[in-house]
mmCIF file of N, CA and C in Angstrom:
data_model
loop_
_atom_site.group_PDB
_atom_site.id
_atom_site.type_symbol
_atom_site.label_atom_id
_atom_site.label_comp_id
_atom_site.label_asym_id
_atom_site.label_seq_id
_atom_site.Cartn_x
_atom_site.Cartn_y
_atom_site.Cartn_z
ATOM 1 N N MET A 1 31.918 -79.990 44.566
ATOM 2 C CA MET A 1 30.933 -78.852 44.098
ATOM 3 C C MET A 1 30.924 -79.058 42.527
ATOM 4 N N SER A 2 30.148 -79.525 41.711
ATOM 5 C CA SER A 2 30.133 -79.889 40.439
ATOM 6 C C SER A 2 30.135 -78.429 39.631
ATOM 7 N N GLU A 3 31.437 -78.821 38.613
ATOM 8 C CA GLU A 3 32.020 -78.005 37.443
ATOM 9 C C GLU A 3 30.782 -77.862 36.384
ATOM 10 N N VAL A 4 29.558 -78.640 36.477
ATOM 11 C CA VAL A 4 28.946 -78.450 35.168
ATOM 12 C C VAL A 4 27.445 -77.635 35.306
ATOM 13 N N PRO A 5 27.959 -76.408 34.995
ATOM 14 C CA PRO A 5 26.767 -75.111 35.464
ATOM 15 C C PRO A 5 24.955 -76.216 34.704
ATOM 16 N N VAL A 6 24.545 -75.387 35.268
ATOM 17 C CA VAL A 6 22.863 -76.101 35.328
ATOM 18 C C VAL A 6 21.840 -74.705 35.255
ATOM 19 N N ARG A 7 21.130 -75.254 34.277
ATOM 20 C CA ARG A 7 20.274 -74.165 33.958
ATOM 21 C C ARG A 7 19.323 -73.626 35.338
ATOM 22 N N ALA A 8 18.918 -72.260 35.441
ATOM 23 C CA ALA A 8 17.765 -71.995 36.152
ATOM 24 C C ALA A 8 16.970 -72.836 36.582
ATOM 25 N N GLY A 9 16.198 -73.402 37.574
ATOM 26 C CA GLY A 9 15.004 -74.392 37.911
ATOM 27 C C GLY A 9 16.181 -75.442 37.314
ATOM 28 N N GLY A 10 17.156 -75.893 37.011
ATOM 29 C CA GLY A 10 17.288 -77.578 37.341
ATOM 30 C C GLY A 10 16.970 -78.268 36.160
ATOM 31 N N ALA A 11 16.739 -77.381 34.904
ATOM 32 C CA ALA A 11 16.244 -77.673 33.486
ATOM 33 C C ALA A 11 17.580 -78.779 32.919
ATOM 34 N N GLY A 12 18.623 -78.910 33.582
ATOM 35 C CA GLY A 12 20.199 -79.912 32.691
ATOM 36 C C GLY A 12 21.190 -78.481 32.216
ATOM 37 N N PRO A 13 22.086 -79.313 31.895
ATOM 38 C CA PRO A 13 23.194 -78.039 31.622
ATOM 39 C C PRO A 13 22.939 -76.418 30.727
ATOM 40 N N ALA A 14 23.635 -75.963 31.176
ATOM 41 C CA ALA A 14 23.441 -74.402 30.706
ATOM 42 C C ALA A 14 24.876 -74.192 29.603
ATOM 43 N N PRO A 15 24.721 -73.706 28.641
ATOM 44 C CA PRO A 15 26.368 -73.173 27.941
ATOM 45 C C PRO A 15 27.052 -72.680 28.440
ATOM 46 N N ALA A 16 28.030 -73.181 29.113
ATOM 47 C CA ALA A 16 29.606 -72.537 29.546
ATOM 48 C C ALA A 16 29.357 -71.302 29.329
ATOM 49 N N ASP A 17 29.109 -69.700 30.464
ATOM 50 C CA ASP A 17 29.120 -69.085 30.919
ATOM 51 C C ASP A 17 29.951 -68.069 31.854
ATOM 52 N N ARG A 18 31.060 -67.447 31.300
ATOM 53 C CA ARG A 18 31.983 -67.022 32.215
ATOM 54 C C ARG A 18 31.712 -66.130 33.201
ATOM 55 N N SER A 19 30.468 -65.379 32.492
ATOM 56 C CA SER A 19 30.175 -64.236 33.456
ATOM 57 C C SER A 19 29.153 -65.218 34.672
ATOM 58 N N ALA A 20 29.163 -66.123 34.987
ATOM 59 C CA ALA A 20 28.285 -66.546 36.049
ATOM 60 C C ALA A 20 28.909 -67.119 37.013
ATOM 61 N N ARG A 21 28.464 -66.636 38.114
ATOM 62 C CA ARG A 21 29.625 -66.769 39.166
ATOM 63 C C ARG A 21 29.203 -67.868 40.057
ATOM 64 N N ALA A 22 28.019 -68.528 40.277
ATOM 65 C CA ALA A 22 27.462 -69.525 41.096
ATOM 66 C C ALA A 22 26.147 -69.949 40.511
ATOM 67 N N VAL A 23 26.162 -71.309 41.375
ATOM 68 C CA VAL A 23 24.798 -71.973 41.338
ATOM 69 C C VAL A 23 24.691 -72.870 42.570
ATOM 70 N N ILE A 24 23.656 -72.045 43.354
ATOM 71 C CA ILE A 24 23.662 -72.679 44.719
ATOM 72 C C ILE A 24 22.397 -73.389 44.681
ATOM 73 N N VAL A 25 22.494 -74.350 45.323
ATOM 74 C CA VAL A 25 21.522 -75.824 45.944
ATOM 75 C C VAL A 25 20.970 -75.484 47.284
ATOM 76 N N VAL A 26 19.857 -75.813 47.484
ATOM 77 C CA VAL A 26 19.410 -75.275 48.637
ATOM 78 C C VAL A 26 18.404 -76.179 48.726
ATOM 79 N N ASP A 27 18.009 -76.891 49.917
ATOM 80 C CA ASP A 27 16.897 -77.676 50.455
ATOM 81 C C ASP A 27 15.866 -77.265 50.869
ATOM 82 N N VAL A 28 14.567 -76.784 50.338
ATOM 83 C CA VAL A 28 13.574 -76.268 51.216
ATOM 84 C C VAL A 28 12.490 -76.867 51.509
ATOM 85 N N GLY A 29 12.952 -76.382 52.623
ATOM 86 C CA GLY A 29 11.609 -77.294 53.636
ATOM 87 C C GLY A 29 10.325 -76.550 53.722
ATOM 88 N N GLN A 30 10.010 -74.958 53.772
ATOM 89 C CA GLN A 30 8.877 -74.460 53.569
ATOM 90 C C GLN A 30 8.551 -73.576 52.710
ATOM 91 N N VAL A 31 7.828 -73.346 51.931
ATOM 92 C CA VAL A 31 7.358 -71.861 50.298
ATOM 93 C C VAL A 31 6.084 -71.386 51.190
ATOM 94 N N CYS A 32 6.261 -70.452 51.401
ATOM 95 C CA CYS A 32 5.257 -69.505 51.411
ATOM 96 C C CYS A 32 4.866 -68.109 50.563
ATOM 97 N N ASP A 33 3.366 -68.270 49.998
ATOM 98 C CA ASP A 33 3.397 -67.745 48.699
ATOM 99 C C ASP A 33 2.219 -66.902 49.278
ATOM 100 N N SER A 34 2.192 -65.672 48.541
ATOM 101 C CA SER A 34 1.086 -64.808 48.573
ATOM 102 C C SER A 34 -0.658 -65.464 47.956
ATOM 103 N N CYS A 35 -1.956 -64.934 48.407
ATOM 104 C CA CYS A 35 -2.876 -65.257 47.564
ATOM 105 C C CYS A 35 -3.400 -64.932 46.760
ATOM 106 N N GLY A 36 -2.314 -63.905 46.115
ATOM 107 C CA GLY A 36 -2.709 -63.519 44.602
ATOM 108 C C GLY A 36 -3.352 -62.138 44.328
ATOM 109 N N PHE A 37 -3.950 -61.796 45.688
ATOM 110 C CA PHE A 37 -4.415 -60.391 45.381
ATOM 111 C C PHE A 37 -3.278 -59.211 45.450
ATOM 112 N N ARG A 38 -3.582 -58.037 44.828
ATOM 113 C CA ARG A 38 -2.673 -57.419 44.482
ATOM 114 C C ARG A 38 -1.427 -57.404 43.845
ATOM 115 N N VAL A 39 -1.050 -58.650 43.314
ATOM 116 C CA VAL A 39 0.176 -59.174 42.928
ATOM 117 C C VAL A 39 0.314 -58.428 41.446
ATOM 118 N N PRO A 40 0.948 -58.046 41.197
ATOM 119 C CA PRO A 40 0.952 -57.655 39.400
ATOM 120 C C PRO A 40 1.482 -58.871 38.306
ATOM 121 N N LEU A 41 0.211 -58.915 37.096
ATOM 122 C CA LEU A 41 1.310 -59.711 36.289
ATOM 123 C C LEU A 41 1.720 -59.408 35.453
ATOM 124 N N LEU A 42 2.917 -60.364 35.198
ATOM 125 C CA LEU A 42 4.389 -59.576 34.097
ATOM 126 C C LEU A 42 4.660 -60.434 32.890
ATOM 127 N N GLU A 43 4.856 -59.882 31.978
ATOM 128 C CA GLU A 43 5.297 -61.219 31.275
ATOM 129 C C GLU A 43 7.029 -60.800 30.952
ATOM 130 N N HIS A 44 7.473 -62.290 30.457
ATOM 131 C CA HIS A 44 9.101 -61.882 30.556
ATOM 132 C C HIS A 44 8.965 -62.163 28.885
ATOM 133 N N VAL A 45 9.485 -60.981 28.559
ATOM 134 C CA VAL A 45 10.038 -60.451 27.181
ATOM 135 C C VAL A 45 11.494 -61.282 26.836
ATOM 136 N N ASP A 46 12.418 -60.891 27.900
ATOM 137 C CA ASP A 46 13.913 -61.696 27.476
ATOM 138 C C ASP A 46 14.733 -61.332 27.831
ATOM 139 N N ASP A 47 15.848 -62.212 28.277
ATOM 140 C CA ASP A 47 17.280 -62.286 29.305
ATOM 141 C C ASP A 47 17.855 -60.797 29.228
ATOM 142 N N ARG A 48 18.050 -60.478 30.070
ATOM 143 C CA ARG A 48 19.093 -59.253 29.533
ATOM 144 C C ARG A 48 20.662 -59.424 29.906
ATOM 145 N N ASP A 49 21.392 -58.990 28.526
ATOM 146 C CA ASP A 49 22.572 -59.995 28.541
ATOM 147 C C ASP A 49 23.850 -59.140 28.792
ATOM 148 N N LEU A 50 23.389 -57.337 29.786
ATOM 149 C CA LEU A 50 24.305 -56.696 30.325
ATOM 150 C C LEU A 50 25.697 -57.473 31.033
ATOM 151 N N ARG A 51 25.333 -58.428 31.529
ATOM 152 C CA ARG A 51 26.431 -59.169 32.548
ATOM 153 C C ARG A 51 27.604 -59.889 31.500
ATOM 154 N N THR A 52 26.550 -60.560 30.392
ATOM 155 C CA THR A 52 27.359 -61.408 29.325
ATOM 156 C C THR A 52 28.218 -60.342 28.203
ATOM 157 N N GLN A 53 27.508 -58.699 27.997
ATOM 158 C CA GLN A 53 28.461 -58.157 27.511
ATOM 159 C C GLN A 53 29.804 -57.516 28.070
ATOM 160 N N TRP A 54 29.214 -57.437 29.633
ATOM 161 C CA TRP A 54 30.291 -56.835 30.629
ATOM 162 C C TRP A 54 31.614 -58.052 30.672
ATOM 163 N N SER A 55 31.146 -59.170 31.121
ATOM 164 C CA SER A 55 32.590 -59.962 31.003
ATOM 165 C C SER A 55 33.402 -60.175 29.794
ATOM 166 N N GLY A 56 32.571 -60.069 28.568
ATOM 167 C CA GLY A 56 33.311 -60.556 27.584
ATOM 168 C C GLY A 56 34.084 -59.493 27.254
ATOM 169 N N ARG A 57 34.157 -58.056 28.014
ATOM 170 C CA ARG A 57 35.404 -57.051 27.717
ATOM 171 C C ARG A 57 36.482 -57.195 28.861
ATOM 172 N N LYS A 58 36.277 -58.263 29.526
ATOM 173 C CA LYS A 58 37.311 -58.871 30.201
ATOM 174 C C LYS A 58 38.280 -60.010 29.830
ATOM 175 N N THR A 59 39.693 -60.237 30.325
ATOM 176 C CA THR A 59 40.339 -60.941 29.656
ATOM 177 C C THR A 59 40.226 -62.161 30.532
ATOM 178 N N HIS A 60 40.830 -63.318 29.988
ATOM 179 C CA HIS A 60 40.539 -64.572 31.315
ATOM 180 C C HIS A 60 41.448 -64.099 32.284
ATOM 181 N N GLU A 61 42.138 -63.499 32.371
ATOM 182 C CA GLU A 61 43.031 -63.268 33.532
ATOM 183 C C GLU A 61 42.684 -61.729 34.802
ATOM 184 N N GLU A 62 41.290 -61.067 33.660
ATOM 185 C CA GLU A 62 41.250 -59.641 34.438
ATOM 186 C C GLU A 62 39.707 -60.227 35.089
ATOM 187 N N LEU A 63 39.454 -61.166 34.385
ATOM 188 C CA LEU A 63 37.562 -61.507 35.142
ATOM 189 C C LEU A 63 38.008 -62.332 36.708
ATOM 190 N N PRO A 64 38.715 -63.254 36.751
ATOM 191 C CA PRO A 64 38.935 -63.498 38.070
ATOM 192 C C PRO A 64 39.962 -62.410 39.558
ATOM 193 N N ALA A 65 40.282 -61.574 38.437
ATOM 194 C CA ALA A 65 40.967 -60.673 39.123
ATOM 195 C C ALA A 65 40.250 -59.863 40.260
ATOM 196 N N TYR A 66 39.026 -58.922 38.853
ATOM 197 C CA TYR A 66 38.166 -58.122 39.642
ATOM 198 C C TYR A 66 37.514 -58.911 40.567
ATOM 199 N N ARG A 67 36.373 -60.587 40.006
ATOM 200 C CA ARG A 67 36.231 -61.241 41.541
ATOM 201 C C ARG A 67 36.877 -61.412 42.718
ATOM 202 N N ALA A 68 38.405 -61.487 42.714
ATOM 203 C CA ALA A 68 39.061 -61.768 43.978
ATOM 204 C C ALA A 68 39.055 -59.750 44.771
ATOM 205 N N THR A 69 38.998 -59.191 43.941
ATOM 206 C CA THR A 69 39.259 -57.876 44.610
ATOM 207 C C THR A 69 38.141 -57.047 44.651
ATOM 208 N N ARG A 70 36.595 -57.621 43.995
ATOM 209 C CA ARG A 70 35.162 -56.902 43.860
ATOM 210 C C ARG A 70 34.228 -57.510 44.558
ATOM 211 N N ASN A 71 34.809 -59.004 44.704
ATOM 212 C CA ASN A 71 33.149 -59.896 44.917
ATOM 213 C C ASN A 71 33.773 -60.793 45.774
ATOM 214 N N ALA A 72 34.950 -60.395 47.028
ATOM 215 C CA ALA A 72 35.338 -61.247 48.162
ATOM 216 C C ALA A 72 34.449 -61.589 49.177
ATOM 217 N N ALA A 73 33.765 -60.633 49.110
ATOM 218 C CA ALA A 73 32.820 -60.693 49.750
ATOM 219 C C ALA A 73 31.550 -59.995 49.936
ATOM 220 N N SER A 74 29.972 -60.416 50.214
ATOM 221 C CA SER A 74 28.510 -59.792 50.047
ATOM 222 C C SER A 74 28.576 -58.372 50.202
ATOM 223 N N ILE A 75 27.681 -58.130 49.816
ATOM 224 C CA ILE A 75 27.389 -56.108 50.487
ATOM 225 C C ILE A 75 27.124 -56.342 51.617
ATOM 226 N N ASP A 76 26.692 -57.090 52.610
ATOM 227 C CA ASP A 76 26.668 -57.070 53.935
ATOM 228 C C ASP A 76 27.931 -58.174 54.696
ATOM 229 N N GLY A 77 29.151 -58.041 54.032
ATOM 230 C CA GLY A 77 30.367 -58.654 54.898
ATOM 231 C C GLY A 77 30.707 -59.995 54.923
ATOM 232 N N LEU A 78 29.951 -60.939 54.563
ATOM 233 C CA LEU A 78 29.696 -62.214 54.226
ATOM 234 C C LEU A 78 30.461 -62.815 53.366
ATOM 235 N N PRO A 79 31.765 -63.553 53.753
ATOM 236 C CA PRO A 79 32.303 -64.292 52.891
ATOM 237 C C PRO A 79 31.779 -64.691 51.464
ATOM 238 N N ALA A 80 32.398 -64.425 49.962
ATOM 239 C CA ALA A 80 31.770 -65.455 48.898
ATOM 240 C C ALA A 80 32.036 -66.433 48.742
ATOM 241 N N LEU A 81 31.996 -67.269 47.708
ATOM 242 C CA LEU A 81 31.977 -68.302 47.067
ATOM 243 C C LEU A 81 33.912 -68.650 46.843
ATOM 244 N N ASP A 82 34.670 -69.489 47.274
ATOM 245 C CA ASP A 82 35.815 -69.594 46.808
ATOM 246 C C ASP A 82 35.813 -69.543 45.313
ATOM 247 N N GLN A 83 36.439 -68.812 44.981
ATOM 248 C CA GLN A 83 36.970 -68.236 43.350
ATOM 249 C C GLN A 83 37.518 -69.080 42.551
ATOM 250 N N ARG A 84 38.524 -70.351 43.259
ATOM 251 C CA ARG A 84 38.972 -70.877 42.810
ATOM 252 C C ARG A 84 38.553 -72.764 41.962
ATOM 253 N N VAL A 85 36.988 -72.602 42.429
ATOM 254 C CA VAL A 85 36.215 -73.381 41.992
ATOM 255 C C VAL A 85 35.242 -72.570 40.674
ATOM 256 N N GLY A 86 35.559 -73.282 39.837
ATOM 257 C CA GLY A 86 35.139 -72.477 38.027
ATOM 258 C C GLY A 86 34.056 -72.899 37.325
ATOM 259 N N LEU A 87 33.713 -72.265 36.393
ATOM 260 C CA LEU A 87 33.392 -73.054 35.400
ATOM 261 C C LEU A 87 34.016 -74.115 34.538
ATOM 262 N N ARG A 88 33.797 -74.736 34.168
ATOM 263 C CA ARG A 88 34.373 -76.410 33.197
ATOM 264 C C ARG A 88 34.305 -74.963 31.350
ATOM 265 N N GLU A 89 35.312 -74.803 31.136
ATOM 266 C CA GLU A 89 35.266 -74.181 29.908
ATOM 267 C C GLU A 89 34.596 -75.581 28.907
ATOM 268 N N GLU A 90 34.030 -75.140 27.854
ATOM 269 C CA GLU A 90 33.062 -76.184 27.173
ATOM 270 C C GLU A 90 34.601 -75.946 25.566
ATOM 271 N N THR A 91 34.811 -77.452 25.406
ATOM 272 C CA THR A 91 35.417 -78.138 24.401
ATOM 273 C C THR A 91 35.178 -78.224 23.243
ATOM 274 N N ALA A 92 34.100 -78.564 23.100
ATOM 275 C CA ALA A 92 33.277 -78.362 22.015
ATOM 276 C C ALA A 92 32.974 -77.544 20.979
#
């Protein structure tokens, strides 16, 4: 697994974000979509920064400890990603 964070959509590296949990790459064999009837039009206004604010209040020790105890499994009981694999801290 690469340690370089990637922007959603694969548009290149994203800035290091200690609140980010994972980038999961999948090969899609088929996509079904709506015909467009009764689908609302939405406008993207801005990204929410609650996750970044929340993680900013955690120390470098607290964040991994929280993930180990609270994010060890998905809500349906499946095992989470290995917490030892993380984002590389930016040095520049």
